[in-house]
Short mmCIF file of C-alpha atoms in Angstrom, two decimals:
data_model
loop_
_atom_site.label_atom_id
_atom_site.label_comp_id
_atom_site.label_asym_id
_atom_site.label_seq_id
_atom_site.Cartn_x
_atom_site.Cartn_y
_atom_site.Cartn_z
CA MET A 1 27.78 89.05 135.10
CA LYS A 2 29.97 87.45 132.45
CA VAL A 3 33.51 88.80 131.97
CA VAL A 4 35.03 88.20 128.52
CA LEU A 5 38.54 89.11 127.36
CA ALA A 6 39.03 90.40 123.79
CA GLU A 7 40.46 87.88 121.35
CA HIS A 8 43.59 90.06 120.96
CA TYR A 9 44.74 92.47 123.66
CA GLY A 10 47.71 93.82 125.53
CA PHE A 11 51.41 93.52 124.83
CA CYS A 12 52.51 93.55 121.26
CA PHE A 13 55.67 91.97 119.89
CA GLY A 14 57.71 95.19 120.26
CA VAL A 15 56.77 95.71 123.91
CA LYS A 16 57.42 92.08 124.88
CA ARG A 17 60.82 92.36 123.21
CA ALA A 18 61.65 95.66 124.97
CA ILE A 19 60.80 94.22 128.39
CA GLU A 20 62.97 91.17 127.76
CA ILE A 21 65.81 93.49 126.71
CA ALA A 22 65.34 95.60 129.86
CA GLU A 23 65.21 92.54 132.10
CA SER A 24 68.55 91.43 130.71
CA SER A 25 70.09 94.92 131.12
CA LYS A 26 70.20 95.26 134.92
CA ASN A 27 71.21 98.69 136.28
CA ALA A 28 70.76 100.38 132.90
CA SER A 29 68.66 103.53 132.33
CA THR A 30 66.01 104.09 129.70
CA ILE A 31 65.88 107.43 127.86
CA GLY A 32 62.26 108.38 128.52
CA PRO A 33 59.81 105.73 129.74
CA LEU A 34 60.57 102.33 128.10
CA ILE A 35 56.89 101.74 127.34
CA HIS A 36 53.70 103.68 128.09
CA ASN A 37 52.90 101.88 131.31
CA ASN A 38 53.95 103.31 134.66
CA LYS A 39 53.30 100.15 136.64
CA GLU A 40 55.51 97.99 134.44
CA ILE A 41 58.22 100.65 134.64
CA SER A 42 58.05 100.52 138.47
CA ARG A 43 58.36 96.73 138.34
CA LEU A 44 61.47 96.95 136.15
CA LYS A 45 62.99 99.47 138.58
CA LYS A 46 62.20 97.30 141.60
CA ASP A 47 63.23 93.92 140.16
CA TYR A 48 66.04 94.92 137.75
CA ASN A 49 67.12 98.38 138.89
CA VAL A 50 66.25 99.78 135.44
CA GLU A 51 65.91 103.55 135.91
CA THR A 52 64.00 106.01 133.72
CA LEU A 53 65.79 109.21 132.70
CA ASN A 54 63.30 111.88 131.75
CA ASN A 55 65.92 114.27 130.45
CA ILE A 56 68.72 113.23 128.12
CA ASP A 57 71.01 115.78 129.79
CA ASP A 58 71.03 113.60 132.89
CA ILE A 59 73.08 110.90 131.16
CA LYS A 60 76.25 112.06 132.95
CA SER A 61 75.27 109.77 135.82
CA ILE A 62 74.78 106.61 133.72
CA LYS A 63 76.85 104.07 131.82
CA LYS A 64 74.27 102.10 129.85
CA ALA A 65 71.22 103.50 128.07
CA ILE A 66 68.24 101.53 126.82
CA ILE A 67 66.48 103.11 123.82
CA ARG A 68 62.72 102.93 124.43
CA THR A 69 60.22 101.13 122.12
CA HIS A 70 59.23 104.45 120.51
CA GLY A 71 62.83 105.21 119.52
CA ILE A 72 64.58 108.52 120.12
CA PRO A 73 65.57 111.41 117.83
CA LYS A 74 68.70 110.92 115.76
CA ASN A 75 70.55 113.75 117.55
CA ASP A 76 69.82 112.23 120.96
CA LEU A 77 71.35 108.98 119.74
CA LYS A 78 74.44 110.88 118.54
CA PHE A 79 74.63 112.66 121.91
CA LEU A 80 74.65 109.30 123.74
CA LYS A 81 77.38 107.94 121.48
CA LYS A 82 79.47 111.10 121.84
CA ASN A 83 79.31 110.72 125.60
CA GLY A 84 80.56 107.14 125.43
CA ILE A 85 77.35 105.61 126.77
CA ASP A 86 76.72 101.88 126.09
CA ILE A 87 73.57 101.66 123.99
CA VAL A 88 71.01 98.87 124.12
CA ASP A 89 68.43 99.44 121.41
CA ALA A 90 64.91 98.38 122.36
CA THR A 91 63.29 100.44 119.60
CA CYS A 92 60.41 98.39 118.19
CA PRO A 93 61.46 97.08 114.75
CA PHE A 94 58.14 98.41 113.42
CA VAL A 95 59.29 101.90 114.49
CA THR A 96 62.82 101.49 113.15
CA LYS A 97 61.19 100.87 109.73
CA PRO A 98 59.58 104.34 109.28
CA GLN A 99 62.80 105.91 110.65
CA GLN A 100 64.78 104.15 107.89
CA ILE A 101 62.16 105.04 105.26
CA CYS A 102 62.28 108.71 106.24
CA GLU A 103 66.05 108.78 105.98
CA LYS A 104 66.17 106.96 102.62
CA MET A 105 63.31 108.86 100.98
CA SER A 106 64.73 112.13 102.22
CA ASP A 107 68.10 111.21 100.66
CA GLU A 108 66.32 110.46 97.39
CA GLY A 109 64.76 113.93 97.33
CA TYR A 110 61.22 113.07 98.41
CA ASP A 111 59.21 115.41 100.59
CA ILE A 112 58.09 113.47 103.65
CA VAL A 113 54.62 113.40 105.15
CA ILE A 114 54.20 111.67 108.51
CA PHE A 115 50.65 110.88 109.53
CA GLY A 116 50.71 111.14 113.31
CA ASP A 117 50.80 113.24 116.44
CA LYS A 118 53.75 115.65 116.29
CA ASP A 119 54.15 115.50 120.09
CA HIS A 120 54.33 111.71 120.27
CA PRO A 121 57.86 110.41 121.00
CA GLU A 122 57.68 107.87 118.16
CA VAL A 123 56.82 110.62 115.67
CA LYS A 124 59.52 112.93 117.01
CA GLY A 125 62.03 110.13 116.49
CA VAL A 126 60.81 109.26 112.98
CA LYS A 127 60.71 112.92 111.96
CA SER A 128 64.32 113.44 113.04
CA TYR A 129 65.48 111.07 110.29
CA ALA A 130 64.12 113.27 107.49
CA LYS A 131 66.57 115.88 106.24
CA LYS A 132 64.17 118.64 105.15
CA GLY A 133 60.65 119.20 103.86
CA VAL A 134 58.95 117.04 106.47
CA SER A 135 55.32 117.60 107.52
CA VAL A 136 53.58 115.92 110.42
CA VAL A 137 49.79 115.98 110.07
CA LEU A 138 46.71 114.42 111.59
CA HIS A 139 44.06 115.94 109.31
CA VAL A 140 43.73 116.64 105.60
CA ASP A 141 43.12 120.35 106.17
CA GLU A 142 46.66 120.67 107.53
CA LEU A 143 47.91 119.71 104.06
CA GLU A 144 45.88 122.21 102.11
CA ASN A 145 48.24 125.16 102.36
CA LYS A 146 51.46 123.21 102.05
CA ILE A 147 53.56 123.25 98.93
CA PHE A 148 55.22 119.96 98.05
CA SER A 149 57.61 118.85 95.35
CA ASN A 150 56.13 116.36 92.89
CA LYS A 151 57.68 113.44 94.82
CA ILE A 152 56.14 112.69 98.18
CA ALA A 153 56.72 109.77 100.54
CA VAL A 154 54.17 109.06 103.29
CA VAL A 155 54.54 107.01 106.45
CA SER A 156 52.24 106.58 109.42
CA GLN A 157 52.73 106.51 113.16
CA THR A 158 52.50 102.76 113.88
CA THR A 159 49.45 103.03 116.14
CA ARG A 160 47.12 105.03 113.86
CA LYS A 161 43.91 103.90 112.18
CA ILE A 162 44.16 102.89 108.53
CA ASP A 163 40.95 104.75 107.55
CA GLU A 164 42.40 108.03 108.76
CA PHE A 165 45.73 107.31 107.08
CA MET A 166 43.90 106.71 103.80
CA LYS A 167 42.24 110.13 103.98
CA ILE A 168 45.67 111.77 104.03
CA VAL A 169 46.96 109.47 101.29
CA ASN A 170 43.92 110.05 99.06
CA TYR A 171 44.32 113.79 99.28
CA LEU A 172 48.00 113.59 98.36
CA ILE A 173 47.48 111.19 95.44
CA THR A 174 44.67 113.28 94.01
CA ASN A 175 46.82 116.38 94.06
CA HIS A 176 50.32 115.13 93.26
CA LYS A 177 52.04 113.15 90.56
CA GLU A 178 53.99 110.63 92.61
CA VAL A 179 53.16 109.49 96.10
CA ARG A 180 55.12 106.68 97.66
CA VAL A 181 52.98 105.16 100.36
CA PHE A 182 54.52 103.10 103.14
CA ASN A 183 51.86 101.48 105.26
CA THR A 184 53.78 101.46 108.54
CA ILE A 185 50.70 100.88 110.68
CA CYS A 186 51.36 97.90 112.92
CA ASN A 187 49.22 94.77 112.58
CA ALA A 188 49.16 94.25 116.33
CA THR A 189 47.31 97.54 116.62
CA PHE A 190 44.80 96.38 113.99
CA GLU A 191 44.26 93.07 115.73
CA ASN A 192 43.64 94.62 119.14
CA GLN A 193 41.32 97.20 117.53
CA ASP A 194 39.30 94.65 115.58
CA ALA A 195 38.95 92.46 118.63
CA ALA A 196 37.88 95.46 120.78
CA ARG A 197 35.24 96.40 118.17
CA ASN A 198 33.85 92.87 118.02
CA LEU A 199 33.71 92.57 121.79
CA ALA A 200 32.19 96.06 122.33
CA LYS A 201 29.28 95.11 120.03
CA LYS A 202 28.40 92.20 122.32
CA SER A 203 29.01 93.94 125.67
CA ASP A 204 26.97 96.33 127.81
CA ILE A 205 30.07 97.52 129.67
CA MET A 206 33.66 97.66 128.40
CA ILE A 207 36.78 98.07 130.56
CA ILE A 208 39.83 99.25 128.61
CA ILE A 209 43.08 98.85 130.54
CA GLY A 210 46.16 100.90 129.73
CA GLY A 211 48.18 104.05 130.24
CA LYS A 212 46.06 107.21 129.98
CA ASN A 213 48.86 108.80 127.94
CA SER A 214 49.08 105.79 125.61
CA SER A 215 47.92 106.61 122.10
CA ASN A 216 46.91 103.05 121.19
CA THR A 217 44.99 102.58 124.47
CA LYS A 218 43.02 105.81 123.85
CA GLN A 219 42.15 104.54 120.38
CA LEU A 220 40.90 101.24 121.81
CA TYR A 221 38.75 103.32 124.15
CA ASN A 222 37.36 105.43 121.27
CA ILE A 223 36.54 102.37 119.15
CA SER A 224 34.89 100.67 122.10
CA LYS A 225 32.87 103.78 122.99
CA GLU A 226 31.42 103.82 119.44
CA PHE A 227 29.70 100.49 120.03
CA CYS A 228 29.31 100.40 123.79
CA GLU A 229 28.31 103.64 125.52
CA ASP A 230 29.52 102.42 128.93
CA SER A 231 33.23 102.17 128.15
CA TYR A 232 35.84 103.04 130.80
CA LEU A 233 39.60 103.55 130.45
CA ILE A 234 41.52 102.65 133.62
CA GLU A 235 45.13 102.07 134.65
CA SER A 236 44.56 99.98 137.78
CA GLU A 237 41.90 98.07 139.74
CA ASN A 238 41.59 100.97 142.23
CA GLU A 239 39.75 103.03 139.64
CA LEU A 240 36.92 100.50 139.23
CA GLU A 241 33.59 101.78 140.61
CA LYS A 242 30.86 99.43 141.78
CA GLU A 243 28.01 101.43 140.29
CA TRP A 244 29.38 101.07 136.70
CA PHE A 245 28.43 97.38 136.84
CA LYS A 246 24.83 97.79 138.09
CA ASN A 247 22.39 95.79 135.90
CA LYS A 248 25.17 94.84 133.46
CA ILE A 249 25.21 91.33 132.04
CA ASN A 250 28.18 91.20 129.63
CA CYS A 251 31.44 92.88 130.61
CA GLY A 252 34.15 93.05 127.91
CA VAL A 253 37.81 93.61 128.81
CA THR A 254 40.67 94.67 126.60
CA ALA A 255 44.07 96.28 127.11
CA GLY A 256 46.48 98.56 125.27
CA ALA A 257 49.70 97.32 123.73
CA SER A 258 51.79 98.39 126.73
CA THR A 259 49.70 96.68 129.41
CA PRO A 260 51.33 93.71 131.15
CA ASN A 261 49.29 90.59 131.84
CA TRP A 262 49.65 90.82 135.62
CA ILE A 263 47.74 94.14 135.64
CA ILE A 264 44.98 92.66 133.45
CA GLU A 265 44.67 89.67 135.76
CA ASN A 266 44.40 91.90 138.85
CA ILE A 267 41.63 93.92 137.28
CA ILE A 268 39.62 90.93 136.10
CA GLY A 269 39.90 89.47 139.63
CA LYS A 270 38.52 92.71 141.10
CA ILE A 271 35.65 92.90 138.55
CA LYS A 272 34.63 89.35 139.42
CA GLU A 273 34.60 90.29 143.14
CA ILE A 274 32.27 93.22 142.36
CA MET B 1 16.07 127.08 73.55
CA LYS B 2 19.46 128.16 74.87
CA VAL B 3 22.55 126.21 73.72
CA VAL B 4 25.53 126.38 76.07
CA LEU B 5 28.98 124.86 75.53
CA ALA B 6 30.80 123.35 78.52
CA GLU B 7 33.60 125.47 79.97
CA HIS B 8 36.14 122.80 78.92
CA TYR B 9 35.53 120.36 76.07
CA GLY B 10 37.05 118.63 73.08
CA PHE B 11 40.65 118.31 72.01
CA CYS B 12 43.23 117.94 74.68
CA PHE B 13 46.88 118.94 74.40
CA GLY B 14 47.99 115.46 73.24
CA VAL B 15 45.41 115.25 70.46
CA LYS B 16 46.13 118.77 69.17
CA ARG B 17 49.82 117.88 69.12
CA ALA B 18 49.21 114.57 67.30
CA ILE B 19 47.14 116.27 64.59
CA GLU B 20 49.82 118.90 64.05
CA ILE B 21 52.41 116.13 63.77
CA ALA B 22 50.21 114.25 61.25
CA GLU B 23 49.58 117.39 59.22
CA SER B 24 53.32 117.90 58.88
CA SER B 25 53.94 114.24 57.95
CA LYS B 26 52.25 114.04 54.53
CA ASN B 27 51.94 110.55 52.98
CA ALA B 28 52.81 108.81 56.24
CA SER B 29 50.74 106.02 57.83
CA THR B 30 49.53 105.77 61.39
CA ILE B 31 49.72 102.42 63.19
CA GLY B 32 46.10 102.07 64.28
CA PRO B 33 43.81 105.12 64.24
CA LEU B 34 45.76 108.28 65.24
CA ILE B 35 42.98 109.42 67.57
CA HIS B 36 39.53 108.04 68.42
CA ASN B 37 37.64 110.11 65.85
CA ASN B 38 36.79 108.66 62.44
CA LYS B 39 35.85 111.98 60.85
CA GLU B 40 39.12 113.65 61.74
CA ILE B 41 40.98 110.62 60.42
CA SER B 42 39.11 110.93 57.10
CA ARG B 43 40.06 114.61 56.94
CA LEU B 44 43.75 113.81 57.49
CA LYS B 45 43.56 111.19 54.72
CA LYS B 46 41.83 113.58 52.32
CA ASP B 47 43.95 116.69 53.02
CA TYR B 48 47.34 115.16 53.92
CA ASN B 49 47.19 111.60 52.54
CA VAL B 50 47.79 110.23 56.03
CA GLU B 51 46.67 106.59 55.90
CA THR B 52 45.62 104.38 58.79
CA LEU B 53 47.15 100.91 58.99
CA ASN B 54 44.99 98.62 61.07
CA ASN B 55 47.48 95.80 61.13
CA ILE B 56 51.15 96.26 61.88
CA ASP B 57 52.00 93.44 59.45
CA ASP B 58 50.93 95.73 56.59
CA ILE B 59 53.97 97.99 57.09
CA LYS B 60 55.75 96.43 54.12
CA SER B 61 53.95 98.95 51.91
CA ILE B 62 54.98 102.07 53.89
CA LYS B 63 58.07 104.17 54.56
CA LYS B 64 57.03 106.43 57.41
CA ALA B 65 54.93 105.46 60.43
CA ILE B 66 53.21 107.81 62.86
CA ILE B 67 52.77 106.41 66.36
CA ARG B 68 49.24 107.19 67.54
CA THR B 69 48.38 109.27 70.65
CA HIS B 70 47.73 106.07 72.65
CA GLY B 71 51.20 104.73 71.91
CA ILE B 72 51.94 101.20 70.71
CA PRO B 73 53.38 98.10 72.40
CA LYS B 74 57.15 98.00 72.79
CA ASN B 75 57.49 95.00 70.45
CA ASP B 76 55.55 96.76 67.70
CA LEU B 77 57.97 99.67 67.95
CA LYS B 78 60.92 97.26 67.70
CA PHE B 79 59.28 95.62 64.67
CA LEU B 80 58.98 99.00 62.92
CA LYS B 81 62.62 99.82 63.64
CA LYS B 82 63.78 96.38 62.47
CA ASN B 83 61.98 96.96 59.18
CA GLY B 84 63.72 100.28 58.64
CA ILE B 85 60.55 102.37 58.85
CA ASP B 86 60.91 106.09 59.62
CA ILE B 87 59.15 106.72 62.92
CA VAL B 88 57.29 109.89 63.89
CA ASP B 89 56.18 109.63 67.49
CA ALA B 90 52.82 111.27 68.20
CA THR B 91 52.34 109.37 71.47
CA CYS B 92 50.79 111.78 73.97
CA PRO B 93 53.48 112.76 76.51
CA PHE B 94 50.97 111.92 79.24
CA VAL B 95 50.93 108.34 77.88
CA THR B 96 54.71 108.13 77.46
CA LYS B 97 54.93 108.84 81.21
CA PRO B 98 53.17 105.64 82.47
CA GLN B 99 55.12 103.66 79.83
CA GLN B 100 58.38 104.96 81.32
CA ILE B 101 57.15 104.41 84.88
CA CYS B 102 56.22 100.78 84.08
CA GLU B 103 59.64 100.13 82.61
CA LYS B 104 61.57 101.77 85.45
CA MET B 105 59.52 100.27 88.29
CA SER B 106 59.67 96.86 86.67
CA ASP B 107 63.48 97.18 86.48
CA GLU B 108 63.52 98.09 90.18
CA GLY B 109 61.62 94.91 91.06
CA TYR B 110 58.18 96.36 91.69
CA ASP B 111 55.05 94.43 90.76
CA ILE B 112 52.99 96.65 88.47
CA VAL B 113 49.26 97.32 88.73
CA ILE B 114 47.63 99.24 85.87
CA PHE B 115 44.18 100.63 86.54
CA GLY B 116 42.46 100.51 83.17
CA ASP B 117 40.79 98.55 80.42
CA LYS B 118 43.06 95.71 79.29
CA ASP B 119 41.70 95.93 75.72
CA HIS B 120 42.39 99.68 75.34
CA PRO B 121 45.35 100.45 73.03
CA GLU B 122 46.89 102.86 75.56
CA VAL B 123 46.83 100.18 78.26
CA LYS B 124 48.22 97.51 75.92
CA GLY B 125 51.10 99.87 75.15
CA VAL B 126 51.78 100.77 78.78
CA LYS B 127 51.57 97.12 79.87
CA SER B 128 54.16 96.09 77.28
CA TYR B 129 56.81 98.14 79.12
CA ALA B 130 56.53 96.06 82.31
CA LYS B 131 58.82 93.06 82.40
CA LYS B 132 56.80 90.67 84.58
CA GLY B 133 54.22 90.62 87.35
CA VAL B 134 51.87 93.12 85.72
CA SER B 135 48.13 93.17 86.46
CA VAL B 136 45.56 95.23 84.60
CA VAL B 137 42.40 95.75 86.64
CA LEU B 138 39.24 97.84 86.65
CA HIS B 139 37.74 96.65 89.94
CA VAL B 140 39.03 95.85 93.42
CA ASP B 141 37.64 92.31 93.31
CA GLU B 142 40.07 91.50 90.50
CA LEU B 143 42.91 92.12 93.00
CA GLU B 144 41.62 89.89 95.73
CA ASN B 145 43.11 86.61 94.54
CA LYS B 146 46.37 88.03 93.27
CA ILE B 147 49.64 87.52 95.10
CA PHE B 148 52.01 90.48 95.00
CA SER B 149 55.50 91.09 96.28
CA ASN B 150 55.75 93.68 99.05
CA LYS B 151 56.66 96.41 96.52
CA ILE B 152 53.89 97.50 94.20
CA ALA B 153 53.78 100.40 91.73
CA VAL B 154 50.41 101.60 90.43
CA VAL B 155 49.61 103.71 87.37
CA SER B 156 46.30 104.61 85.77
CA GLN B 157 45.04 104.77 82.21
CA THR B 158 45.10 108.53 81.55
CA THR B 159 41.35 108.84 80.94
CA ARG B 160 40.06 107.13 84.10
CA LYS B 161 38.18 108.69 87.02
CA ILE B 162 40.24 109.48 90.11
CA ASP B 163 37.57 108.11 92.50
CA GLU B 164 37.77 104.70 90.88
CA PHE B 165 41.58 104.83 90.84
CA MET B 166 41.54 105.57 94.56
CA LYS B 167 39.48 102.45 95.29
CA ILE B 168 42.21 100.31 93.73
CA VAL B 169 44.94 102.26 95.51
CA ASN B 170 43.20 102.09 98.88
CA TYR B 171 42.86 98.33 98.64
CA LEU B 172 46.55 97.93 97.79
CA ILE B 173 47.80 100.26 100.53
CA THR B 174 45.66 98.59 103.16
CA ASN B 175 47.03 95.17 102.26
CA HIS B 176 50.65 95.83 101.32
CA LYS B 177 53.71 97.42 102.89
CA GLU B 178 54.89 99.68 100.08
CA VAL B 179 52.73 101.05 97.30
CA ARG B 180 54.18 103.58 94.90
CA VAL B 181 51.32 105.52 93.43
CA PHE B 182 51.73 107.44 90.19
CA ASN B 183 48.68 109.53 89.45
CA THR B 184 48.88 109.39 85.66
CA ILE B 185 45.30 110.52 85.14
CA CYS B 186 45.33 113.47 82.76
CA ASN B 187 44.12 116.89 83.91
CA ALA B 188 42.41 117.57 80.59
CA THR B 189 40.13 114.63 81.32
CA PHE B 190 39.34 116.06 84.76
CA GLU B 191 38.62 119.49 83.34
CA ASN B 192 36.26 118.22 80.66
CA GLN B 193 34.54 115.99 83.22
CA ASP B 194 34.10 118.74 85.81
CA ALA B 195 32.74 121.11 83.18
CA ALA B 196 30.33 118.42 81.88
CA ARG B 197 29.07 117.79 85.42
CA ASN B 198 28.51 121.49 86.09
CA LEU B 199 26.71 122.00 82.79
CA ALA B 200 24.55 118.84 83.12
CA LYS B 201 23.24 120.13 86.46
CA LYS B 202 21.89 123.24 84.74
CA SER B 203 20.61 121.58 81.54
CA ASP B 204 17.47 119.66 80.65
CA ILE B 205 19.12 118.08 77.62
CA MET B 206 22.82 117.28 77.11
CA ILE B 207 24.48 116.48 73.78
CA ILE B 208 27.85 114.73 74.15
CA ILE B 209 29.87 114.67 70.94
CA GLY B 210 32.59 112.13 70.32
CA GLY B 211 33.60 108.71 69.05
CA LYS B 212 31.36 105.92 70.35
CA ASN B 213 34.47 103.81 70.94
CA SER B 214 36.22 106.62 72.81
CA SER B 215 36.68 105.85 76.49
CA ASN B 216 36.79 109.47 77.63
CA THR B 217 33.69 110.40 75.61
CA LYS B 218 31.73 107.52 77.14
CA GLN B 219 32.75 108.76 80.57
CA LEU B 220 31.55 112.28 79.77
CA TYR B 221 28.26 110.69 78.75
CA ASN B 222 28.00 108.70 82.01
CA ILE B 223 28.77 111.76 84.15
CA SER B 224 26.25 113.84 82.22
CA LYS B 225 23.56 111.14 82.48
CA GLU B 226 23.91 111.18 86.28
CA PHE B 227 22.70 114.77 86.45
CA CYS B 228 20.64 115.10 83.28
CA GLU B 229 18.44 112.13 82.31
CA ASP B 230 18.14 113.31 78.69
CA SER B 231 21.79 112.90 77.68
CA TYR B 232 22.73 111.75 74.17
CA LEU B 233 26.08 110.63 72.77
CA ILE B 234 26.45 111.35 69.03
CA GLU B 235 29.24 111.38 66.46
CA SER B 236 27.67 113.69 63.85
CA GLU B 237 24.78 116.09 63.28
CA ASN B 238 22.87 113.39 61.29
CA GLU B 239 22.12 111.55 64.52
CA LEU B 240 20.25 114.49 66.09
CA GLU B 241 16.49 113.83 66.45
CA LYS B 242 13.97 116.64 66.58
CA GLU B 243 11.83 115.07 69.28
CA TRP B 244 14.72 115.04 71.80
CA PHE B 245 14.43 118.82 72.01
CA LYS B 246 10.63 119.10 72.54
CA ASN B 247 9.85 121.35 75.53
CA LYS B 248 13.54 121.71 76.41
CA ILE B 249 14.83 125.08 77.54
CA ASN B 250 18.54 124.60 78.31
CA CYS B 251 20.67 122.46 76.02
CA GLY B 252 24.22 121.74 77.16
CA VAL B 253 26.92 120.63 74.71
CA THR B 254 30.26 119.01 75.41
CA ALA B 255 32.72 116.90 73.44
CA GLY B 256 35.29 114.18 74.06
CA ALA B 257 39.02 114.79 73.91
CA SER B 258 39.31 113.53 70.31
CA THR B 259 36.55 115.69 68.83
CA PRO B 260 37.65 118.45 66.43
CA ASN B 261 36.06 121.88 66.65
CA TRP B 262 34.60 121.77 63.13
CA ILE B 263 32.39 118.82 64.11
CA ILE B 264 31.22 120.61 67.26
CA GLU B 265 30.39 123.73 65.26
CA ASN B 266 28.37 121.70 62.71
CA ILE B 267 26.34 120.08 65.46
CA ILE B 268 25.64 123.33 67.31
CA GLY B 269 24.50 124.87 64.03
CA LYS B 270 22.10 121.99 63.45
CA ILE B 271 20.72 122.15 67.02
CA LYS B 272 20.01 125.85 66.60
CA GLU B 273 18.11 125.11 63.35
CA ILE B 274 15.95 122.56 65.18
#
């Protein structure tokens, strides 16, 4: 069996940057998991004593807070400042952008539409920067009963698919006079997705590595599944099952934007053993 | 044979308004044809002595100028003012809007994309309000080799189809960070188009009445032709041919936005005679 890695995979710019920031902030605590990868978070705890606080109310015990790649809501940031906590901002610059857009457009009187998952931490953070009249949607039908002013600004969660974003945008433009569209989808996501698609077409089994709660990893899995029925999403080499690989000739491997290289290498080693 | 008029047809708000303005501006001259309908222009000349100047350099002979529904280029307006001509503005307010948008967005540093026909008087007028970096396109492939700044504003010629506008917009949004979309397509055009489509589906012959150089009339004809093979575009009852109506049961009639009711009534009368 031949094992081939996707042309683009794994850590994006924002995640690499956040890990470097965490590594140089020994003994600090992140507000929520720094990135969507439990194994990397354990490594940072072990090697750099970087803790993860799951509840912002627990900050009483800490001195230095690292803001995660996904950002945090505006009020949480205020709360940290009010409590005199040192802040190290590891928010991905591609996430800071839609936060700033939301704030500015809101100030200028635009209604805000965010294309994304309302429960995703990035979206919660971005949403918090809009003053009023903000809608978070994933599907066009969620827009149908909403009443907007004639000025609408639209941003996207950074890890969404452009085709789906365009459906939302098309609906808004067709029905409203002015729509200000900010394409805040991250190129790294595109690149990993395109590479996964190309590889899936040539593979008879695809292994997608990444956090099971990671939005971009799940999307890689969905894209892969479209072109290669035998696609599997795993977090570690222990989940690999021998029988998946029976009679397979070409095995493709890709990884979500929060997956460190050392995990990918472990898994490829194990596949080759099988 | 049954003759049925489309639910929406003929004169739009802007054209009705322009004719009223012309009727109350006796002895004035329009710069270019007031609307795209030669017969109505002859009527205005006969009943109100409203002349049509085809060349702006001929203004020496006039005192009062009527600006046509499509508007005129900014420099032509300046030229009229410089020559002390009284100006009566019959520009359709739905055309003034993209002119203003072009000017404002251009001032704010946006590159301007106009979706429309570069030779159409409305588009020439709108384009003249952009300072620099303005592209007029009808198809996505015309955008492919253009280099834009990261801030683009898009407007449409008022009489274009939304589906085609969206193709341009989708291309821009996919490839650029900020696209400010102004849907300047006029509802009257939509309404006439929807009604023509509905009627064509139920008809075995369609008569589309309007100027042969009128963009919106040609579009009504194209839409009609999609659903009813026997569609004919005519300007007057003299063009009707008996044999078109052989064995036909349902005849649909619609008219472009610059077609006066008296012409429509003449044609329906003639069809009923046949």
